[in-house]
CSV table of C-alpha atoms and ligand atoms in Angstrom, one decimal:
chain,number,residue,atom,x,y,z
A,1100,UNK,CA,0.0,0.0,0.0
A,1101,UNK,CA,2.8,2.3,0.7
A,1102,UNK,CA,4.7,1.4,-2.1
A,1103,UNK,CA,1.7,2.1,-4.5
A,1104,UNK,CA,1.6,5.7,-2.9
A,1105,UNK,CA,4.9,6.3,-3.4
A,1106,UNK,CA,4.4,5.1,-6.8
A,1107,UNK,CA,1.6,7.5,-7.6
A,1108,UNK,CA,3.3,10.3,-5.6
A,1109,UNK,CA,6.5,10.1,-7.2
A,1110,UNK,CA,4.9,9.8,-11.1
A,1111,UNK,CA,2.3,12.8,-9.9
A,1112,UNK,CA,5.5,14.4,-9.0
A,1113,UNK,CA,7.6,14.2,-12.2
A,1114,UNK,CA,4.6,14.9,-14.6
A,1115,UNK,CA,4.7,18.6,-12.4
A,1116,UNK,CA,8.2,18.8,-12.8
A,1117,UNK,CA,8.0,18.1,-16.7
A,1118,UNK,CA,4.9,20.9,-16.7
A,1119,UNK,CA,7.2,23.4,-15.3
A,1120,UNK,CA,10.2,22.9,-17.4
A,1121,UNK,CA,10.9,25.9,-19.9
A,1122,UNK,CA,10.7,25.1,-23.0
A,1123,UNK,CA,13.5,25.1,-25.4
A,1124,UNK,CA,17.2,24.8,-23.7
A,1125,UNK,CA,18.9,22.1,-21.1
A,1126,UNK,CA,20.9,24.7,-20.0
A,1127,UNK,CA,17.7,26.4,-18.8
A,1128,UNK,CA,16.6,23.3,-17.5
A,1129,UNK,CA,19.4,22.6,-15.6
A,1130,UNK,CA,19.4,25.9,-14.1
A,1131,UNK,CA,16.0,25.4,-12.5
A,1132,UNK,CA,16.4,21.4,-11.8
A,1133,UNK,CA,19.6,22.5,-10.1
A,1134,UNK,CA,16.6,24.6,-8.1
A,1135,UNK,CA,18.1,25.6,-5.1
A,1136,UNK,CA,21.4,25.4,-5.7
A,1137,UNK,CA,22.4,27.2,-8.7
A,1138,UNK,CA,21.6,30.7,-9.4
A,1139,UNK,CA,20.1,31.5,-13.2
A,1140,UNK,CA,22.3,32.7,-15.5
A,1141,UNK,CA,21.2,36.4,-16.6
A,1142,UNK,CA,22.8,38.4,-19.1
A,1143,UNK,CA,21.8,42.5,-19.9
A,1144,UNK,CA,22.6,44.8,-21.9
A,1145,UNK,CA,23.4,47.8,-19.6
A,1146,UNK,CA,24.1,47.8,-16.0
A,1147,UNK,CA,21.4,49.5,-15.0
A,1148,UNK,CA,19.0,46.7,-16.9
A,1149,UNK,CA,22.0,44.5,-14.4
A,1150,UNK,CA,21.1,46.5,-11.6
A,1151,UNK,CA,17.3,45.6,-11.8
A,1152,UNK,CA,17.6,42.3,-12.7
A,1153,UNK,CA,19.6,42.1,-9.3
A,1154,UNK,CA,17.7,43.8,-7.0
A,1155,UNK,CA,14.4,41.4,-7.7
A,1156,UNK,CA,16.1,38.5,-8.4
A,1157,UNK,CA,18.6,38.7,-5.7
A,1158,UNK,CA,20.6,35.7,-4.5
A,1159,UNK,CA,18.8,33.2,-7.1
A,1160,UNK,CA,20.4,35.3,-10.0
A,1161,UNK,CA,24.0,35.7,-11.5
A,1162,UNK,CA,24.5,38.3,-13.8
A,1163,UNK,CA,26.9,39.5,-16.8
A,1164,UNK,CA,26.3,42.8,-18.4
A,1165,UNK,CA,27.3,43.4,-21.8
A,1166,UNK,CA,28.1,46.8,-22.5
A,1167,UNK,CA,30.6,48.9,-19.4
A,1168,UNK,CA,29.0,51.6,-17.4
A,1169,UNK,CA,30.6,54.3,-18.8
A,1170,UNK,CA,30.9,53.3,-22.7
A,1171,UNK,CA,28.9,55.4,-25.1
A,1172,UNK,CA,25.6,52.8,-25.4
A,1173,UNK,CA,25.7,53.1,-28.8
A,1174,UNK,CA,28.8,51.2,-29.7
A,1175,UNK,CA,29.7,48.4,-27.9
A,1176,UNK,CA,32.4,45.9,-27.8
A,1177,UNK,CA,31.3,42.2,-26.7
A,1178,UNK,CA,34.1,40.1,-25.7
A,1179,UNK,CA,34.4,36.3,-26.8
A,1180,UNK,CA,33.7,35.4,-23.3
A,1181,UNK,CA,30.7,37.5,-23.1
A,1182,UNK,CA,29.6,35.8,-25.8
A,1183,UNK,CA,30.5,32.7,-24.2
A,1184,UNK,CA,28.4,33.4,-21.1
A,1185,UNK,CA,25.3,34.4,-23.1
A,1186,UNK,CA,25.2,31.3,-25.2
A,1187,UNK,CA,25.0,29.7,-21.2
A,1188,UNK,CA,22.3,32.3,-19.9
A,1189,UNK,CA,18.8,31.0,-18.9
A,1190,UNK,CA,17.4,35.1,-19.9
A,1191,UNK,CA,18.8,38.1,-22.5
A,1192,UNK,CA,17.1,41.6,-21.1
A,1193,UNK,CA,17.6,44.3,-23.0
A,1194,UNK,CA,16.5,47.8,-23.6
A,1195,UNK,CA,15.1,47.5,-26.8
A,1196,UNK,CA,13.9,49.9,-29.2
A,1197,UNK,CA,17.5,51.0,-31.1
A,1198,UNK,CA,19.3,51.3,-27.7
A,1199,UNK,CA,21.7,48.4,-28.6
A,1200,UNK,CA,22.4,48.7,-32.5
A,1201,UNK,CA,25.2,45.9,-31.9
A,1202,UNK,CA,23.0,43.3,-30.0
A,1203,UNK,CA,22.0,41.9,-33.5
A,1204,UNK,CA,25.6,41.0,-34.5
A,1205,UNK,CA,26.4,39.3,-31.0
A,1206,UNK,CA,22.9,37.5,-31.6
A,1207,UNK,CA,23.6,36.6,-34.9
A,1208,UNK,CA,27.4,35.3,-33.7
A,1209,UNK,CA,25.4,33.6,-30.9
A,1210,UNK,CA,22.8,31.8,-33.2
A,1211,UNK,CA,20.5,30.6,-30.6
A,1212,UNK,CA,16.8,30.0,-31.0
A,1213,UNK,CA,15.9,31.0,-27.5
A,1214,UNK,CA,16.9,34.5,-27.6
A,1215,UNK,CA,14.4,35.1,-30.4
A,1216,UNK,CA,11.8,38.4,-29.8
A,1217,UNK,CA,8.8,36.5,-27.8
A,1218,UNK,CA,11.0,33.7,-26.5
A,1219,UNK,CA,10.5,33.0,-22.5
A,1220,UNK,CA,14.2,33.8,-22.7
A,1221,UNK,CA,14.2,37.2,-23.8
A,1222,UNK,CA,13.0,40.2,-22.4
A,1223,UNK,CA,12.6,44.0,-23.8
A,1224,UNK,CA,12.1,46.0,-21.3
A,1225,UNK,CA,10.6,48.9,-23.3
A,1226,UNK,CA,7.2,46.8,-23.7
A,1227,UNK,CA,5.5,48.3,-20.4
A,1228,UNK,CA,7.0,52.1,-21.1
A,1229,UNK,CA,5.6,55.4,-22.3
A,1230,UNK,CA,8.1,56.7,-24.4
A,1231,UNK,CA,9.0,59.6,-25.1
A,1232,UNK,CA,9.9,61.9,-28.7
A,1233,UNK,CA,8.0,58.5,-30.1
A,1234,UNK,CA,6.3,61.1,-32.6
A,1235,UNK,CA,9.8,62.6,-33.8
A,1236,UNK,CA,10.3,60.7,-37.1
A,1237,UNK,CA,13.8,60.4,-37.5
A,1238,UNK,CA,16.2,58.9,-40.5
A,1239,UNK,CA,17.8,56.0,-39.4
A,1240,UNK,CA,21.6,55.7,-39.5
A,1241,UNK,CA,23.6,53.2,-42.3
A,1242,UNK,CA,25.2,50.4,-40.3
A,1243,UNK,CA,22.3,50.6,-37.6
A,1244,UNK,CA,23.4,53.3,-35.3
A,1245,UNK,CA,21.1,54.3,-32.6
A,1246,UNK,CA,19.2,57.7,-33.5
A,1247,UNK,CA,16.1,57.1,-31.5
A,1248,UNK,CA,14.3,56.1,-34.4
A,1249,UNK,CA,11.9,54.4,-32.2
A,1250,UNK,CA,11.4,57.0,-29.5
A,1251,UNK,CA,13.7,58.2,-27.2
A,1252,UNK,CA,15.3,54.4,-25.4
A,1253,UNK,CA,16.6,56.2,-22.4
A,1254,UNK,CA,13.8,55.7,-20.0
A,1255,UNK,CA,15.2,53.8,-17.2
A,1256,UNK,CA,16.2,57.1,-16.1
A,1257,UNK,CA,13.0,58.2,-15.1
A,1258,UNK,CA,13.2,56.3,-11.6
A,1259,UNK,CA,9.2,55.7,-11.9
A,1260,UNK,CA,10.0,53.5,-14.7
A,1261,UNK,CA,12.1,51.2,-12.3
A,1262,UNK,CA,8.3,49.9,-11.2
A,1263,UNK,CA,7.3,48.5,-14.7
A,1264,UNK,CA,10.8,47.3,-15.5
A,1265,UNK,CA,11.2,45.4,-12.1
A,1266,UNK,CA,7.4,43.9,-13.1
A,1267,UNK,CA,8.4,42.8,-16.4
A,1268,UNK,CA,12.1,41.4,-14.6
A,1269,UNK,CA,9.7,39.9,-12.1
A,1270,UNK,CA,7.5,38.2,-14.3
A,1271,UNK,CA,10.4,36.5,-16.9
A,1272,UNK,CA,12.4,35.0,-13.9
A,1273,UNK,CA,8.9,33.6,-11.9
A,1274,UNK,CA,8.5,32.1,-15.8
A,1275,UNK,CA,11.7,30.5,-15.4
A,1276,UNK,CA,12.1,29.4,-12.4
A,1277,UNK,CA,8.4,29.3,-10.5
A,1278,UNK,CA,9.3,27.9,-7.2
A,1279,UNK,CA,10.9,31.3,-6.8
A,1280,UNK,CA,8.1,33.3,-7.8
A,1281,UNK,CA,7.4,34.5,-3.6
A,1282,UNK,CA,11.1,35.4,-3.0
A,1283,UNK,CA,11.3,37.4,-6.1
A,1284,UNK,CA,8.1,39.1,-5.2
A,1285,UNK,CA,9.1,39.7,-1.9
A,1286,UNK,CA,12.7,41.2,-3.5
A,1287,UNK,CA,10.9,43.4,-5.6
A,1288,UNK,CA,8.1,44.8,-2.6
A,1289,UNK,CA,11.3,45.8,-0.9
A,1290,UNK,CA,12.7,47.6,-4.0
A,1291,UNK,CA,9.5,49.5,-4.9
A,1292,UNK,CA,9.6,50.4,-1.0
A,1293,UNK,CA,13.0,52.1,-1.0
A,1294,UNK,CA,12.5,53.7,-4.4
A,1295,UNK,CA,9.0,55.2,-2.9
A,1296,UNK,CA,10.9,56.5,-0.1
A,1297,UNK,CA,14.0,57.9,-2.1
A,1298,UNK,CA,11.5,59.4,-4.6
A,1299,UNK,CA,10.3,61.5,-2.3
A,1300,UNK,CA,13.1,63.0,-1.3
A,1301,UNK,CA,14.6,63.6,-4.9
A,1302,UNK,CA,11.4,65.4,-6.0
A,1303,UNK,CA,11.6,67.5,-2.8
A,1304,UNK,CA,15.7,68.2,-3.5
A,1305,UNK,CA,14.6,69.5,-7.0
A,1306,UNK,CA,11.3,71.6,-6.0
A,1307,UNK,CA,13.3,74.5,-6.2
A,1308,UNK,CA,14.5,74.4,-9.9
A,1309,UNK,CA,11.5,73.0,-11.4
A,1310,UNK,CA,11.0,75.0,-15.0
A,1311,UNK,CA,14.7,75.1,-15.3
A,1312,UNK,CA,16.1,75.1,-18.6
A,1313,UNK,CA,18.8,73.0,-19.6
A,1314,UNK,CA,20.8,72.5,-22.9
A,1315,UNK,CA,21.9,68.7,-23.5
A,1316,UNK,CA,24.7,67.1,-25.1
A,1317,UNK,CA,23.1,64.0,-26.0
A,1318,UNK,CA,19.1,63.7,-25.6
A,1319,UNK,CA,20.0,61.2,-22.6
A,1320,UNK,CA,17.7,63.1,-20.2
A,1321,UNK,CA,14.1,63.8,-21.5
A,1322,UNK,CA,12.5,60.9,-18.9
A,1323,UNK,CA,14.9,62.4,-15.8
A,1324,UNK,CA,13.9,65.8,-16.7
A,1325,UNK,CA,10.3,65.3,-16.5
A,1326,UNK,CA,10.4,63.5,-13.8
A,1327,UNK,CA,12.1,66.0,-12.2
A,1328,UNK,CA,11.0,69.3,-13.7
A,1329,UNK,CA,13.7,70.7,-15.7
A,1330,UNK,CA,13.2,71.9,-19.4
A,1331,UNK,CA,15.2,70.6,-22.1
A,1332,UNK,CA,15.6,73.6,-24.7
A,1333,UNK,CA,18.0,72.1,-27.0
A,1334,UNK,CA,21.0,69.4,-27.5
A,1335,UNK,CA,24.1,69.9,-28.6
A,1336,UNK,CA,23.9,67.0,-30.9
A,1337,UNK,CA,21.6,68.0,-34.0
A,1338,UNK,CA,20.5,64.4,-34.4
A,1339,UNK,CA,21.1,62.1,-31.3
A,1340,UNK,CA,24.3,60.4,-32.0
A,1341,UNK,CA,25.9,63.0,-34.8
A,1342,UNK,CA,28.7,65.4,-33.8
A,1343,UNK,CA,27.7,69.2,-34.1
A,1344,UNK,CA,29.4,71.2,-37.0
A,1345,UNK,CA,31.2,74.5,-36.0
A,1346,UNK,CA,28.1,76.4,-37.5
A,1347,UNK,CA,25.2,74.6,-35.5
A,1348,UNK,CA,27.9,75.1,-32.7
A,1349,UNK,CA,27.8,78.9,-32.7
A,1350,UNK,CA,24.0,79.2,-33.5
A,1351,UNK,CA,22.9,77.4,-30.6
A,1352,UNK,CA,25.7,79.0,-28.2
A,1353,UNK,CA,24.1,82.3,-29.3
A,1354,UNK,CA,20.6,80.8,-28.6
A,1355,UNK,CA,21.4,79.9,-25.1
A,1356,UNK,CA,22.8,83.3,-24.4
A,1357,UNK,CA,20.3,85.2,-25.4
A,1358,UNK,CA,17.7,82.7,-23.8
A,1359,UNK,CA,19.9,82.8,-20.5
A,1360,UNK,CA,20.0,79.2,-20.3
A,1361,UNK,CA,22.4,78.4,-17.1
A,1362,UNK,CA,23.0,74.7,-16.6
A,1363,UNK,CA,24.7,72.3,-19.4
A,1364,UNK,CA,24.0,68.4,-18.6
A,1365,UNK,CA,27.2,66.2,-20.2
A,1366,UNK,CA,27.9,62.4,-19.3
A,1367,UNK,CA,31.1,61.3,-18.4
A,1368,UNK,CA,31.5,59.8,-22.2
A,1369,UNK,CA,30.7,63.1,-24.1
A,1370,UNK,CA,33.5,65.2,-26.1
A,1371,UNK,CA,35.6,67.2,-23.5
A,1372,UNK,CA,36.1,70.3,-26.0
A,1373,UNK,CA,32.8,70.0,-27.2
A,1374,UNK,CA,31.3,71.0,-23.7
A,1375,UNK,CA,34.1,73.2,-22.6
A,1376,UNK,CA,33.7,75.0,-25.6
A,1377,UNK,CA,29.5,75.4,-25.0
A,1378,UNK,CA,30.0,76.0,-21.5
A,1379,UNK,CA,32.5,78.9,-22.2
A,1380,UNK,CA,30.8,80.4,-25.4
A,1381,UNK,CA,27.2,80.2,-23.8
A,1382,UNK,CA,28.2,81.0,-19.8
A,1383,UNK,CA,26.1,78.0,-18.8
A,1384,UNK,CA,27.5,76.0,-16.4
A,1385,UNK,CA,28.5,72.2,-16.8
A,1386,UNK,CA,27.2,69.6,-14.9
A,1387,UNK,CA,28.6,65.8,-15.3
A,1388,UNK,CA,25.6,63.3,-15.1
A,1389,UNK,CA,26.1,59.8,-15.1
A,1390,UNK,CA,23.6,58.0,-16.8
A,1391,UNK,CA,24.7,54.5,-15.8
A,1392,UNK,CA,24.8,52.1,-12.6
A,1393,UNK,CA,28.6,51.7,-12.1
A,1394,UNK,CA,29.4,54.8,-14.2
A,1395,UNK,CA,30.7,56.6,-10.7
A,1396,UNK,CA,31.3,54.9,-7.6
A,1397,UNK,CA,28.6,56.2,-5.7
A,1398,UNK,CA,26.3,54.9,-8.1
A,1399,UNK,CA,26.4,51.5,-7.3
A,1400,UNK,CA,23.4,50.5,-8.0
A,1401,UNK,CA,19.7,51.9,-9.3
A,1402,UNK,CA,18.8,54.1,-6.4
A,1403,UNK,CA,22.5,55.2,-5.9
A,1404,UNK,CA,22.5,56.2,-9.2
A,1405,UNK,CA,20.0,58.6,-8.6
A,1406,UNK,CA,21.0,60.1,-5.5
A,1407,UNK,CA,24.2,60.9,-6.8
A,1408,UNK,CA,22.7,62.7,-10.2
A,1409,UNK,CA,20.2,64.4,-7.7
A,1410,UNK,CA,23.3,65.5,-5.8
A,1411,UNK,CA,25.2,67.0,-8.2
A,1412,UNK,CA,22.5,68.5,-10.0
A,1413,UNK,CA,21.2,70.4,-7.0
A,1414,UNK,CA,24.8,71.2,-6.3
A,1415,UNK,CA,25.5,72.7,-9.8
A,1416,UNK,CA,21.8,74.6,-9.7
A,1417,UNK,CA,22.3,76.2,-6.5
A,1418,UNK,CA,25.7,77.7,-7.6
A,1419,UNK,CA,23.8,79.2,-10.5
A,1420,UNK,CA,21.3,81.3,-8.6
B,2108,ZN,ZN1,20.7,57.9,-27.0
C-alpha cells in the first residue's frame, strides 16, 4: 500500500516537474532542476538593466552585463567570453527599441533559437514604457546606429519607470524558475519600498529648480527631466548620436545666451572640448551626469544612481542662482 503511494506520488511528482520545465534549452533546464542550488544565469545589456535584474532576483540570480557603465551605449564591444556566457544564460534583457544597434551581430554570432523576440528567454524592457519623442520621425543611420528612431530608449532614467521594469524582470524570472516566484516578489516589494521612499526626497531636492532650462549634449535626459521638472531647450547633438558642426555650434551657443539658459548636462563619455567649448561660449555652467549604474562609484546601484545625479544636480543649480 505504501509502495503504490509512493508510486503514484512520485509519477504525480515528475509529470509537475516536466509541466514546469521551460521550453527550449537544457541549459535552462538545468538551471531550474539545479533549483536551489544554482543561481540563473542572466545576461543584460546595460548595468542598469543588471542592476534591476539584481535587486528582484537577488541571491537566485548571476548576472553578466554586456556593455561597461561608462561606454557610449551606442557602440559596444562584446568580448568572446561574453559571448560565451550568453550562449550559457537562462534570460537576455535588454533595452530594446535601437538602444543596442550591436545586440543583432552578437545574436547573430550567438545563433540561438531562444533569444528570439517572444521567447521566455528574452525580455525587452521597453514593452510596459511610455516613451517619449515617439512622434519625432527620424532617419535611421547606415550600419544601424542608434538615433532614436523608435522614440527616445533612455527611459530607465526616469526612476518611476524602475516599477514597470522590475514587473516585467519579475515576471520572466517567476517564468523560469516558478518555485521562486514569492522570494522574487518579496525582493521586488522591498525595492518599490526604497524607491517610494527615495523618490520622495529627490522630487523634494529639485522643488526648487523646477522649470529650469537646460541644454543637452546628448538627448540622454528627456524621462529624468520630467520627472524632475527641468526643461530641455536644445542638445548639442543635432541628431542624437551626430557630432555638431562648428556652425550649428555657434547658432545654438548664441541661442542659449540670449535665452539665459544656465546649466549644461554632459555624461562622463561626451566630447571634453565640445562642452568646454558650449559651457565657455554660452556661460552655462557644466554639470557631469552619469547616466549608468557603475558609471561613478557612488552609483552603485539603481537608487544610488540617482541620488548621486540628484546630488550633483542640486549642487551645480544652486551655484547658478
Ligand atoms: Zn541615446
Amino acid at each position: 500500500m505504501k509502495l503504490a503511494f509512493e508510486r503514484v506520488f512520485l509519477r504525480a511528482l515528475a509529470l509537475v516537474l516536466l509541466a514546469a520545465a521551460p521550453a527550449g534549452h537544457p541549459a535552462a533546464w538545468l538551471n531550474q532542476a539545479a533549483g536551489s542550488a544554482r543561481p540563473l544565469a542572466v545576461v543584460t545589456t546595460s548595468t542598469d538593466l543588471k542592476a534591476l535584474v539584481e535587486a528582484v532576483g537577488g541571491d537566485r540570480v548571476q548576472v553578466e552585463s554586456l556593455a561597461p557603465p561608462l561606454h557610449d551605449p551606442h557602440a559596444v564591444e562584446v568580448k568572446p567570453g561574453q559571448l560565451a556566457k550568453l550562449k550559457a544564460a537562462a534570460l537576455l534583457v535588454r533595452i530594446g527599441l535601437d538602444h543596442e544597434p550591436w545586440l543583432s551581430r552578437v545574436l547573430r554570432s550567438v545563433n540561438d533559437p531562444r533569444f528570439v523576440r517572444g521567447s521566455p528567454h528574452d525580455l525587452d524592457t521597453s514593452k510596459g514604457i511610455q516613451l517619449l519623442q515617439a512622434e519625432t520621425p527620424r532617419v535611421r543611420g547606415e550600419r544601424g546606429v542608434h538615433v532614436h528612431s523608435f522614440g527616445n530608449p533612455h527611459y530607465w532614467l526616469d526612476p518611476e519607470n524602475g516599477r514597470p521594469m522590475t514587473e516585467e524582470i519579475l515576471e520572466a524570472l517567476a517564468r523560469l524558475s516558478p518555485p521562486h516566484r514569492s522570494q522574487f516578489e518579496g525582493n521586488r516589494n522591498r525595492f518599490i519600498e526604497q524607491l517610494d521612499a527615495r523618490l520622495a526626497r529627490w522630487s523634494q531636492a529639485m522643488a526648487p529648480y523646477r522649470g529650469t532650462r537646460v541644454v543637452v549634449v546628448h538627448e540622454t535626459w528627456p524621462y529624468f527631466a520630467q520627472r524632475f521638472g527641468l526643461v530641455v531647450v536644445a542638445a548639442v547633438e543635432p541628431t542624437p548620436g551626430v557630432p555638431p558642426s562648428p556652425s550649428s555650434l555657434a547658432a545654438l551657443t548664441q541661442k542659449m545666451r540670449e535665452a539665459g539658459v544656465k546649466l549644461l548636462v554632459a555624461e562622463p563619455y561626451s566630447n571634453a572640448s565640445v562642452v568646454s567649448q558650449v559651457a565657455a561660449r554660452s556661460g552655462a555652467r557644466p554639470v557631469t551626469l552619469v547616466p549608468s549604474v557603475g558609471g561613478d562609484p557612488e552609483a552603485r546601484d539603481y537608487l544610488g544612481l540617482f541620488d548621486l545625479n540628484i546630488k550633483r544636480l542640486t549642487a551645480t543649480l544652486a551655484s547658478t542662482r
